[in-house]
Every structure is written in C-alpha cells, then in structure tokens.
Amino acid sequence: MSEVIEFEVPVMLPVAERTRLAQGRRMVTPCGDGDIVWHAWGDRRDDIPPVVLFHGGSGSWTHWVKNILPLVDAGRWVLAADLPGFGDSAAPKAGTDADVMVEPLAAGLRQLVPGVAVDLVGFSFGGLTAGLLLAAHPELARRLVLAGAPGMGVVPGRQFELKAWRHLKTPQEQAEIHRHNLGVLMLHDHDLIDGLALEIHIANVVRDRLPRRRLPSTDILARSLPKVSCPVHAIYGAHDVLYRRYWPELEAALATNAPDFRGLALIEDAGHWVQFEANEIFDAELLQALNQGN
C-alpha cells in the first residue's frame, strides 16, 4: 500500500533538498503488530532494478539523506526502509536482532517489487541484516553493497565504548552525550557533529525499540555470505572504528566468504557513517558498483 505523504525530513538540510525528499512516497508492509514503513523516490523503470537502502542500528531512512537524490538523479528508483523496530516501523513480534527482521523484510520486498531482484545497499547493522536476508532469500537481490557492516568476526574485541544517555533528565545533558557518541562511533570529522548529523542522530536514537542487539559483535555476516550468490561490494570509511587496524583481515574475510566478491573500497578521511561524511565520493563508488555488469 502506498500514499503520497510529506515525510519528516531533517530541517537542517538545504531547502531544495528538503523539498525534493518530502515529495517521496510512503509505503507499508506488515510487521509484528504493525507495519514496516518504506520510503520511495524517483520513477520505477522496468529496465533498471530498484535500489533498496537499509540503514544502520538506532537509525532510520535518514541515514541516507545525502545519497538518495544523487541516486534519483542517476535514474534510479530508490526504496529506503525503516527497519523493524526503528524509525516509524513496528518492532517484530519476537526478538530484538537482525535475524528476526529477515522474514518480514523478505515479505515486504516481495509485496512491493514482486519478482524483481533489487540492488541492495546496507549500512552498518543494515548491511548485516541485508546479508542475513540474502543468505535466506538469495533471489531477492541482483547485487549487495555493504557499507561499514559489522559481523565479520575479524576484530578480537570491541574497538569503542558509547555512553548511556536515557537516564539523563534534560535534553541539554542528553545532547552532550549524543555529540560524544557521534564522535566515538559515527564521524571521523568532529566538525560535522553539530547541525544536521546531530539532528538526525537524536531523532533516530530516541525511536530505537530494539535494545541489547548482540549479532553485530559476532561473525554472523561472515557465516552468511557463502549463501549469498550475487556480486558483493564493500565501501568503508578508512577511519571506521569498527575495523581500524584490521583492514587486511576484513578484506580477506570478505574475499573468502562471499562467492562473488568484487572488492573493498576504502574512502579516506571518513569514519563509520561513510555515506554521510564523504557523500560525494561514496556516491561515486556506489554508482560504479551498481553499474557493473553481473
């Protein structure tokens, strides 16, 4: 089901971009006691697959605000999910991790784009989720692009620590912790932490209904990739704290486990939220991957 509806677009985007993003469509498919909310932009074409975007943990479609319009301008129809339990989407009936999202996401794609193999792009937790989805339902995608995805089992321990914020009483106190956490995990350039990044981050984390996710700290993506038959590309920020100092190990694990691995692109001067921090370079890398022949 779809309807024309104005999205809640981040107010700190330039007006022209806000206006265009607000003209997208909102679609829903069943999940738990409610719906998965999908957002679509551009024109459907029979000769070019849709690009489907999965956001990161504690996020929403807004993790992709800098990348949607360049994809549309390149002639792609873009479909961005709010993953179950995040953004405007209902939580799954049971469980709080990526594994319980697989079946409602698969059903949603079959409802929205029946019989079509999409180009699936997953950021961070969304990349892990995309890998699990295609391991169970490989026919759903023509191509998989991983951006900052965890779950490869090559890092011996957690590389960062975030601070808790929900116990704090004032928005000001909470905002300081959000700034800290953005600097620790998401962004290499701390000059970007105020403004748009902070607005997006705060709006997203307050709607996270799936605490205590554990799968990102395992090797579940590495164990899932052998069942993913489509080409797999990887785009990461060179300063991504998930893998700093472990890039050779990550590339080797991707090449070993993905049957059709097409390469790892590292973007300099960018951290974990690579598609936001280095959006123009990321968009060029992404389009190059999407336009490769199978």
mmCIF file of C-alpha atoms in Angstrom:
data_model
loop_
_atom_site.group_PDB
_atom_site.id
_atom_site.type_symbol
_atom_site.label_atom_id
_atom_site.label_comp_id
_atom_site.label_asym_id
_atom_site.label_seq_id
_atom_site.Cartn_x
_atom_site.Cartn_y
_atom_site.Cartn_z
ATOM 1 C CA MET A 1 0.000 0.000 0.000
ATOM 2 C CA SER A 2 1.339 3.445 -0.811
ATOM 3 C CA GLU A 3 0.250 7.008 -0.429
ATOM 4 C CA VAL A 4 1.625 10.449 -1.109
ATOM 5 C CA ILE A 5 2.636 11.915 2.225
ATOM 6 C CA GLU A 6 5.110 14.513 3.414
ATOM 7 C CA PHE A 7 7.963 12.849 5.276
ATOM 8 C CA GLU A 8 9.540 14.272 8.387
ATOM 9 C CA VAL A 9 12.662 15.457 6.592
ATOM 10 C CA PRO A 10 15.545 16.873 8.678
ATOM 11 C CA VAL A 11 15.099 20.620 8.902
ATOM 12 C CA MET A 12 18.808 21.377 8.637
ATOM 13 C CA LEU A 13 19.030 20.104 5.083
ATOM 14 C CA PRO A 14 19.157 22.771 2.375
ATOM 15 C CA VAL A 15 15.638 23.838 1.415
ATOM 16 C CA ALA A 16 15.843 22.486 -2.130
ATOM 17 C CA GLU A 17 16.870 19.035 -0.871
ATOM 18 C CA ARG A 18 14.215 19.044 1.846
ATOM 19 C CA THR A 19 11.559 19.906 -0.698
ATOM 20 C CA ARG A 20 12.544 17.099 -3.043
ATOM 21 C CA LEU A 21 12.853 14.488 -0.314
ATOM 22 C CA ALA A 22 9.449 15.460 1.083
ATOM 23 C CA GLN A 23 7.879 14.575 -2.254
ATOM 24 C CA GLY A 24 8.579 10.872 -1.844
ATOM 25 C CA ARG A 25 6.005 8.162 -1.296
ATOM 26 C CA ARG A 26 5.338 6.273 1.923
ATOM 27 C CA MET A 27 4.550 2.554 1.637
ATOM 28 C CA VAL A 28 3.852 -0.041 4.294
ATOM 29 C CA THR A 29 4.072 -3.819 4.567
ATOM 30 C CA PRO A 30 3.121 -5.995 7.562
ATOM 31 C CA CYS A 31 5.444 -6.489 10.526
ATOM 32 C CA GLY A 32 4.586 -7.657 14.030
ATOM 33 C CA ASP A 33 1.510 -5.817 15.252
ATOM 34 C CA GLY A 34 2.007 -3.021 12.729
ATOM 35 C CA ASP A 35 3.963 -2.213 9.592
ATOM 36 C CA ILE A 36 7.383 -1.762 8.071
ATOM 37 C CA VAL A 37 7.476 1.760 6.651
ATOM 38 C CA TRP A 38 9.248 2.165 3.312
ATOM 39 C CA HIS A 39 10.024 5.463 1.571
ATOM 40 C CA ALA A 40 10.344 5.747 -2.209
ATOM 41 C CA TRP A 41 11.698 8.374 -4.587
ATOM 42 C CA GLY A 42 12.118 8.557 -8.343
ATOM 43 C CA ASP A 43 10.381 6.739 -11.169
ATOM 44 C CA ARG A 44 10.033 2.972 -11.486
ATOM 45 C CA ARG A 45 11.712 1.556 -14.582
ATOM 46 C CA ASP A 46 11.429 -1.953 -15.940
ATOM 47 C CA ASP A 47 14.978 -1.941 -17.332
ATOM 48 C CA ILE A 48 16.818 -0.834 -14.164
ATOM 49 C CA PRO A 49 16.442 -2.568 -10.756
ATOM 50 C CA PRO A 50 15.304 -0.559 -7.739
ATOM 51 C CA VAL A 51 17.966 0.461 -5.241
ATOM 52 C CA VAL A 52 16.935 -0.619 -1.730
ATOM 53 C CA LEU A 53 18.635 1.040 1.243
ATOM 54 C CA PHE A 54 18.899 -0.470 4.742
ATOM 55 C CA HIS A 55 20.059 1.961 7.458
ATOM 56 C CA GLY A 56 22.283 1.354 10.461
ATOM 57 C CA GLY A 57 21.436 0.466 14.049
ATOM 58 C CA SER A 58 19.419 3.020 16.036
ATOM 59 C CA GLY A 59 18.742 4.719 12.699
ATOM 60 C CA SER A 60 16.128 5.251 10.016
ATOM 61 C CA TRP A 61 15.990 6.130 6.337
ATOM 62 C CA THR A 62 17.598 9.457 7.281
ATOM 63 C CA HIS A 63 20.997 7.763 7.471
ATOM 64 C CA TRP A 64 20.822 8.150 3.665
ATOM 65 C CA VAL A 65 19.667 11.782 3.351
ATOM 66 C CA LYS A 66 22.764 12.804 1.383
ATOM 67 C CA ASN A 67 22.646 9.845 -1.005
ATOM 68 C CA ILE A 68 19.030 9.439 -2.098
ATOM 69 C CA LEU A 69 18.782 12.351 -4.506
ATOM 70 C CA PRO A 70 22.068 11.559 -6.304
ATOM 71 C CA LEU A 71 20.720 8.057 -6.931
ATOM 72 C CA VAL A 72 17.447 9.501 -8.219
ATOM 73 C CA ASP A 73 19.353 11.924 -10.452
ATOM 74 C CA ALA A 74 21.277 8.936 -11.834
ATOM 75 C CA GLY A 75 17.968 7.451 -12.957
ATOM 76 C CA ARG A 76 17.349 5.025 -10.117
ATOM 77 C CA TRP A 77 14.141 4.315 -8.222
ATOM 78 C CA VAL A 78 15.106 4.372 -4.543
ATOM 79 C CA LEU A 79 13.338 2.465 -1.777
ATOM 80 C CA ALA A 80 14.583 3.109 1.775
ATOM 81 C CA ALA A 81 13.265 1.073 4.687
ATOM 82 C CA ASP A 82 12.824 1.961 8.305
ATOM 83 C CA LEU A 83 13.966 -1.440 9.573
ATOM 84 C CA PRO A 84 11.647 -3.207 12.041
ATOM 85 C CA GLY A 85 11.870 -1.578 15.461
ATOM 86 C CA PHE A 86 13.463 1.616 14.146
ATOM 87 C CA GLY A 87 12.155 4.881 12.761
ATOM 88 C CA ASP A 88 8.442 4.647 12.016
ATOM 89 C CA SER A 89 8.368 0.848 11.691
ATOM 90 C CA ALA A 90 6.819 -1.566 14.164
ATOM 91 C CA ALA A 91 9.035 -3.998 16.033
ATOM 92 C CA PRO A 92 8.995 -7.706 15.161
ATOM 93 C CA LYS A 93 6.698 -9.922 17.202
ATOM 94 C CA ALA A 94 9.610 -11.605 18.953
ATOM 95 C CA GLY A 95 13.316 -10.937 19.236
ATOM 96 C CA THR A 96 15.397 -7.783 19.046
ATOM 97 C CA ASP A 97 18.079 -8.520 16.470
ATOM 98 C CA ALA A 98 18.699 -8.759 12.745
ATOM 99 C CA ASP A 99 17.684 -12.408 12.450
ATOM 100 C CA VAL A 100 14.038 -11.672 13.289
ATOM 101 C CA MET A 101 13.867 -8.993 10.580
ATOM 102 C CA VAL A 102 14.621 -11.352 7.703
ATOM 103 C CA GLU A 103 11.162 -12.754 7.038
ATOM 104 C CA PRO A 104 9.141 -9.514 7.328
ATOM 105 C CA LEU A 105 11.667 -7.748 5.096
ATOM 106 C CA ALA A 106 11.560 -10.556 2.547
ATOM 107 C CA ALA A 107 7.761 -10.486 2.536
ATOM 108 C CA GLY A 108 7.810 -6.711 2.204
ATOM 109 C CA LEU A 109 10.092 -6.752 -0.830
ATOM 110 C CA ARG A 110 8.004 -9.446 -2.484
ATOM 111 C CA GLN A 111 4.919 -7.309 -1.945
ATOM 112 C CA LEU A 112 6.455 -4.046 -3.160
ATOM 113 C CA VAL A 113 8.632 -5.315 -6.021
ATOM 114 C CA PRO A 114 7.283 -8.790 -6.861
ATOM 115 C CA GLY A 115 9.609 -10.905 -8.944
ATOM 116 C CA VAL A 116 12.289 -8.188 -9.119
ATOM 117 C CA ALA A 117 15.886 -8.702 -7.967
ATOM 118 C CA VAL A 118 16.923 -5.380 -6.401
ATOM 119 C CA ASP A 119 20.264 -3.698 -5.819
ATOM 120 C CA LEU A 120 20.510 -3.894 -2.019
ATOM 121 C CA VAL A 121 22.724 -1.465 -0.094
ATOM 122 C CA GLY A 122 23.161 -1.897 3.654
ATOM 123 C CA PHE A 123 24.897 0.411 6.105
ATOM 124 C CA SER A 124 26.332 -0.974 9.356
ATOM 125 C CA PHE A 125 23.603 -3.031 11.096
ATOM 126 C CA GLY A 126 21.630 -2.738 7.855
ATOM 127 C CA GLY A 127 24.471 -4.379 5.954
ATOM 128 C CA LEU A 128 24.490 -7.275 8.403
ATOM 129 C CA THR A 129 20.709 -7.525 8.048
ATOM 130 C CA ALA A 130 20.985 -7.457 4.262
ATOM 131 C CA GLY A 131 23.494 -10.311 4.359
ATOM 132 C CA LEU A 132 21.200 -12.442 6.503
ATOM 133 C CA LEU A 133 18.270 -11.624 4.227
ATOM 134 C CA LEU A 134 20.085 -12.702 1.075
ATOM 135 C CA ALA A 135 21.513 -15.823 2.700
ATOM 136 C CA ALA A 136 17.932 -16.942 3.303
ATOM 137 C CA HIS A 137 16.456 -15.467 0.107
ATOM 138 C CA PRO A 138 19.258 -15.021 -2.445
ATOM 139 C CA GLU A 139 16.833 -14.424 -5.294
ATOM 140 C CA LEU A 140 15.772 -11.065 -3.859
ATOM 141 C CA ALA A 141 18.867 -9.143 -4.964
ATOM 142 C CA ARG A 142 20.922 -8.672 -8.115
ATOM 143 C CA ARG A 143 23.756 -7.099 -6.134
ATOM 144 C CA LEU A 144 24.720 -6.411 -2.499
ATOM 145 C CA VAL A 145 26.745 -3.397 -1.369
ATOM 146 C CA LEU A 146 27.986 -3.371 2.219
ATOM 147 C CA ALA A 147 28.901 -0.065 3.875
ATOM 148 C CA GLY A 148 30.520 -0.250 7.297
ATOM 149 C CA ALA A 149 28.901 -3.619 8.016
ATOM 150 C CA PRO A 150 29.894 -5.447 11.239
ATOM 151 C CA GLY A 151 29.612 -9.172 11.927
ATOM 152 C CA MET A 152 32.718 -10.342 10.050
ATOM 153 C CA GLY A 153 34.472 -11.833 13.075
ATOM 154 C CA VAL A 154 37.910 -10.376 12.358
ATOM 155 C CA VAL A 155 38.247 -7.921 15.250
ATOM 156 C CA PRO A 156 39.243 -9.542 18.565
ATOM 157 C CA GLY A 157 37.347 -7.090 20.756
ATOM 158 C CA ARG A 158 35.146 -4.030 20.762
ATOM 159 C CA GLN A 159 37.026 -1.005 19.420
ATOM 160 C CA PHE A 160 34.936 1.710 21.101
ATOM 161 C CA GLU A 161 32.605 2.422 24.019
ATOM 162 C CA LEU A 162 29.468 4.558 23.891
ATOM 163 C CA LYS A 163 27.977 6.441 26.824
ATOM 164 C CA ALA A 164 24.439 5.922 28.128
ATOM 165 C CA TRP A 165 22.024 8.841 27.838
ATOM 166 C CA ARG A 166 18.450 7.721 28.610
ATOM 167 C CA HIS A 167 18.906 8.230 32.356
ATOM 168 C CA LEU A 168 19.750 11.916 31.914
ATOM 169 C CA LYS A 169 16.967 14.352 32.753
ATOM 170 C CA THR A 170 17.466 17.287 30.409
ATOM 171 C CA PRO A 171 17.729 17.492 26.606
ATOM 172 C CA GLN A 172 20.909 19.509 27.021
ATOM 173 C CA GLU A 173 22.597 16.765 29.035
ATOM 174 C CA GLN A 174 21.434 14.149 26.553
ATOM 175 C CA ALA A 175 22.662 16.194 23.580
ATOM 176 C CA GLU A 176 26.162 16.318 25.034
ATOM 177 C CA ILE A 177 26.238 12.523 25.208
ATOM 178 C CA HIS A 178 24.882 12.271 21.671
ATOM 179 C CA ARG A 179 27.700 14.530 20.477
ATOM 180 C CA HIS A 180 30.192 12.341 22.299
ATOM 181 C CA ASN A 181 28.778 9.135 20.814
ATOM 182 C CA LEU A 182 28.722 10.556 17.287
ATOM 183 C CA GLY A 183 32.405 11.389 17.670
ATOM 184 C CA VAL A 184 33.278 7.998 19.109
ATOM 185 C CA LEU A 185 31.451 5.826 16.579
ATOM 186 C CA MET A 186 29.990 7.609 13.594
ATOM 187 C CA LEU A 187 32.102 10.521 12.370
ATOM 188 C CA HIS A 188 35.836 10.996 11.919
ATOM 189 C CA ASP A 189 35.497 14.750 11.301
ATOM 190 C CA HIS A 190 34.219 16.175 14.572
ATOM 191 C CA ASP A 191 33.343 19.466 12.889
ATOM 192 C CA LEU A 192 30.333 17.633 11.436
ATOM 193 C CA ILE A 193 28.922 16.606 14.800
ATOM 194 C CA ASP A 194 26.723 19.667 15.286
ATOM 195 C CA GLY A 195 23.980 20.594 12.858
ATOM 196 C CA LEU A 196 22.482 18.036 10.507
ATOM 197 C CA ALA A 197 24.308 14.995 11.890
ATOM 198 C CA LEU A 198 23.197 15.733 15.453
ATOM 199 C CA GLU A 199 19.618 16.405 14.374
ATOM 200 C CA ILE A 200 19.416 13.086 12.507
ATOM 201 C CA HIS A 201 21.117 11.127 15.268
ATOM 202 C CA ILE A 202 18.905 12.397 18.095
ATOM 203 C CA ALA A 203 15.694 11.905 16.105
ATOM 204 C CA ASN A 204 16.724 8.325 15.393
ATOM 205 C CA VAL A 205 18.101 7.057 18.694
ATOM 206 C CA VAL A 206 15.044 8.124 20.675
ATOM 207 C CA ARG A 207 12.936 5.819 18.488
ATOM 208 C CA ASP A 208 15.138 2.733 18.830
ATOM 209 C CA ARG A 209 12.913 -0.007 20.308
ATOM 210 C CA LEU A 210 15.386 -2.874 19.946
ATOM 211 C CA PRO A 211 17.952 -2.690 22.761
ATOM 212 C CA ARG A 212 20.602 -5.286 23.525
ATOM 213 C CA ARG A 213 21.425 -6.270 19.948
ATOM 214 C CA ARG A 214 24.236 -8.810 20.012
ATOM 215 C CA LEU A 215 24.700 -10.129 16.484
ATOM 216 C CA PRO A 216 26.948 -7.259 15.278
ATOM 217 C CA SER A 217 29.661 -8.430 17.669
ATOM 218 C CA THR A 218 29.635 -11.965 16.238
ATOM 219 C CA ASP A 219 30.807 -13.412 12.905
ATOM 220 C CA ILE A 220 27.259 -13.963 11.632
ATOM 221 C CA LEU A 221 27.706 -11.914 8.456
ATOM 222 C CA ALA A 222 30.838 -13.858 7.532
ATOM 223 C CA ARG A 223 28.944 -17.114 8.095
ATOM 224 C CA SER A 224 26.016 -15.884 5.989
ATOM 225 C CA LEU A 225 27.922 -14.594 2.962
ATOM 226 C CA PRO A 226 28.711 -18.062 1.483
ATOM 227 C CA LYS A 227 24.969 -18.383 0.784
ATOM 228 C CA VAL A 228 24.805 -15.002 -0.982
ATOM 229 C CA SER A 229 25.112 -15.780 -4.678
ATOM 230 C CA CYS A 230 25.031 -12.257 -6.132
ATOM 231 C CA PRO A 231 28.059 -9.952 -6.503
ATOM 232 C CA VAL A 232 29.111 -8.370 -3.204
ATOM 233 C CA HIS A 233 30.829 -4.986 -2.987
ATOM 234 C CA ALA A 234 32.136 -3.240 0.142
ATOM 235 C CA ILE A 235 32.593 0.500 0.767
ATOM 236 C CA TYR A 236 34.009 1.596 4.129
ATOM 237 C CA GLY A 237 35.462 4.739 5.632
ATOM 238 C CA ALA A 238 39.191 4.327 6.181
ATOM 239 C CA HIS A 239 38.752 5.593 9.770
ATOM 240 C CA ASP A 240 35.797 3.343 10.611
ATOM 241 C CA VAL A 241 36.286 2.444 14.278
ATOM 242 C CA LEU A 242 34.734 -0.983 13.758
ATOM 243 C CA TYR A 243 37.771 -2.150 11.783
ATOM 244 C CA ARG A 244 40.661 0.261 12.336
ATOM 245 C CA ARG A 245 43.949 -1.642 12.055
ATOM 246 C CA TYR A 246 42.098 -4.704 10.724
ATOM 247 C CA TRP A 247 41.542 -3.805 7.062
ATOM 248 C CA PRO A 248 43.625 -6.658 5.617
ATOM 249 C CA GLU A 249 41.731 -9.130 7.794
ATOM 250 C CA LEU A 250 38.368 -7.682 6.746
ATOM 251 C CA GLU A 251 39.200 -7.788 3.056
ATOM 252 C CA ALA A 252 40.451 -11.361 3.344
ATOM 253 C CA ALA A 253 37.296 -12.443 5.198
ATOM 254 C CA LEU A 254 35.055 -10.832 2.586
ATOM 255 C CA ALA A 255 37.001 -12.442 -0.253
ATOM 256 C CA THR A 256 36.947 -15.833 1.463
ATOM 257 C CA ASN A 257 33.290 -15.889 2.400
ATOM 258 C CA ALA A 258 31.484 -14.073 -0.428
ATOM 259 C CA PRO A 259 31.498 -16.335 -3.524
ATOM 260 C CA ASP A 260 31.422 -13.338 -5.889
ATOM 261 C CA PHE A 261 33.295 -10.630 -4.003
ATOM 262 C CA ARG A 262 34.035 -7.596 -6.173
ATOM 263 C CA GLY A 263 36.328 -5.646 -3.855
ATOM 264 C CA LEU A 264 36.680 -3.343 -0.855
ATOM 265 C CA ALA A 265 36.833 0.420 -1.414
ATOM 266 C CA LEU A 266 38.256 2.458 1.472
ATOM 267 C CA ILE A 267 37.358 6.150 1.495
ATOM 268 C CA GLU A 268 39.995 8.365 3.075
ATOM 269 C CA ASP A 269 39.111 10.934 5.740
ATOM 270 C CA ALA A 270 35.803 9.217 6.540
ATOM 271 C CA GLY A 271 34.604 7.248 9.533
ATOM 272 C CA HIS A 272 31.841 4.730 10.082
ATOM 273 C CA TRP A 273 28.979 6.853 8.690
ATOM 274 C CA VAL A 274 30.857 6.985 5.430
ATOM 275 C CA GLN A 275 27.933 7.819 3.131
ATOM 276 C CA PHE A 276 27.217 10.940 5.197
ATOM 277 C CA GLU A 277 30.753 12.102 5.910
ATOM 278 C CA ALA A 278 32.140 11.620 2.382
ATOM 279 C CA ASN A 279 28.895 11.550 0.449
ATOM 280 C CA GLU A 280 30.175 12.626 -2.958
ATOM 281 C CA ILE A 281 32.994 10.076 -3.029
ATOM 282 C CA PHE A 282 30.703 7.405 -1.595
ATOM 283 C CA ASP A 283 28.016 8.123 -4.198
ATOM 284 C CA ALA A 284 30.564 7.784 -6.995
ATOM 285 C CA GLU A 285 31.815 4.463 -5.593
ATOM 286 C CA LEU A 286 28.262 3.228 -5.115
ATOM 287 C CA LEU A 287 27.176 4.082 -8.647
ATOM 288 C CA GLN A 288 30.280 2.426 -10.031
ATOM 289 C CA ALA A 289 29.393 -0.745 -8.127
ATOM 290 C CA LEU A 290 25.719 -0.633 -9.143
ATOM 291 C CA ASN A 291 26.568 -0.104 -12.809
ATOM 292 C CA GLN A 292 28.932 -3.052 -13.073
ATOM 293 C CA GLY A 293 27.745 -5.897 -15.247
ATOM 294 C CA ASN A 294 26.895 -9.148 -13.497
#
